[in-house]
C-alpha angles and dihedrals in degrees: 000000000000122000089245085060095052095047090050088057093047095049087045090052088051093051090045089049088051093049092050085050092052093049089048089057087043086057089052093052091050092050095050090043092055088050095052097038091053095042085053095048090047094048093051095044092052093047091082134017097231088055099063095101085066083078084077085082095070101069094051094046091044090052095048093046095045085051091060093045093056089043091059093052093047091057088046090056097049088048098050085044086053088046095052102035098038113021104035092062097054088059118076108235086016126241099290098211092093089060099039093050090048093051092045100044119160106254100216117031092160097073099035103049113354099061093047095049086050088051092046101045117021089014092063090042091054093049090052094045089051093050095050098041098093099043094043095056103032097047108134092233114081093206089050088054094050095046096044091042093055091051092047095048087049082052092049092050091046091051087053091051091048088055089045088050095052094041088055094055088045090046095049114088114218116234120231105299094024089087090069089074082075087069111015113199093349096303122117116238143166105256 
């Protein structure tokens, strides 16, 4: 292997690590957007009793943002897998990060990121669905019940999908270097 091959692999590694860091920051922005958007919708909906059905936006927006959050994590996993399987062998002595991150894995990821994500995404949606259950299905106008009921049911399905997406991330076991996304480039981030 020539020096230019090694330098090319190292340059690609630096670029991919920067991409992982960027995706981790994007995840934080998605999380902040979810918290802000949900708070604003709840505040608006509670400002007047007639606005309570506005809460039905929360399950749908939570699902959309949850999907983006999980998508970023999946992309980071694929990138770290590529680094481990394709780039590390091209660098004499390897890159070291994979071995270190595997040896220093976080012991319990359930309480430090999974439960908060469940509360943030599907938890907010369940709260909104619960709050709107009675007004949705006891409305005096049948057409309103059908319309709001359909939106409520779609929101329930979206909430279930959000739980499934997050559980899928927890279920999937990272391969060697994939645990590096828990601390991209030496930082601690919510993955």
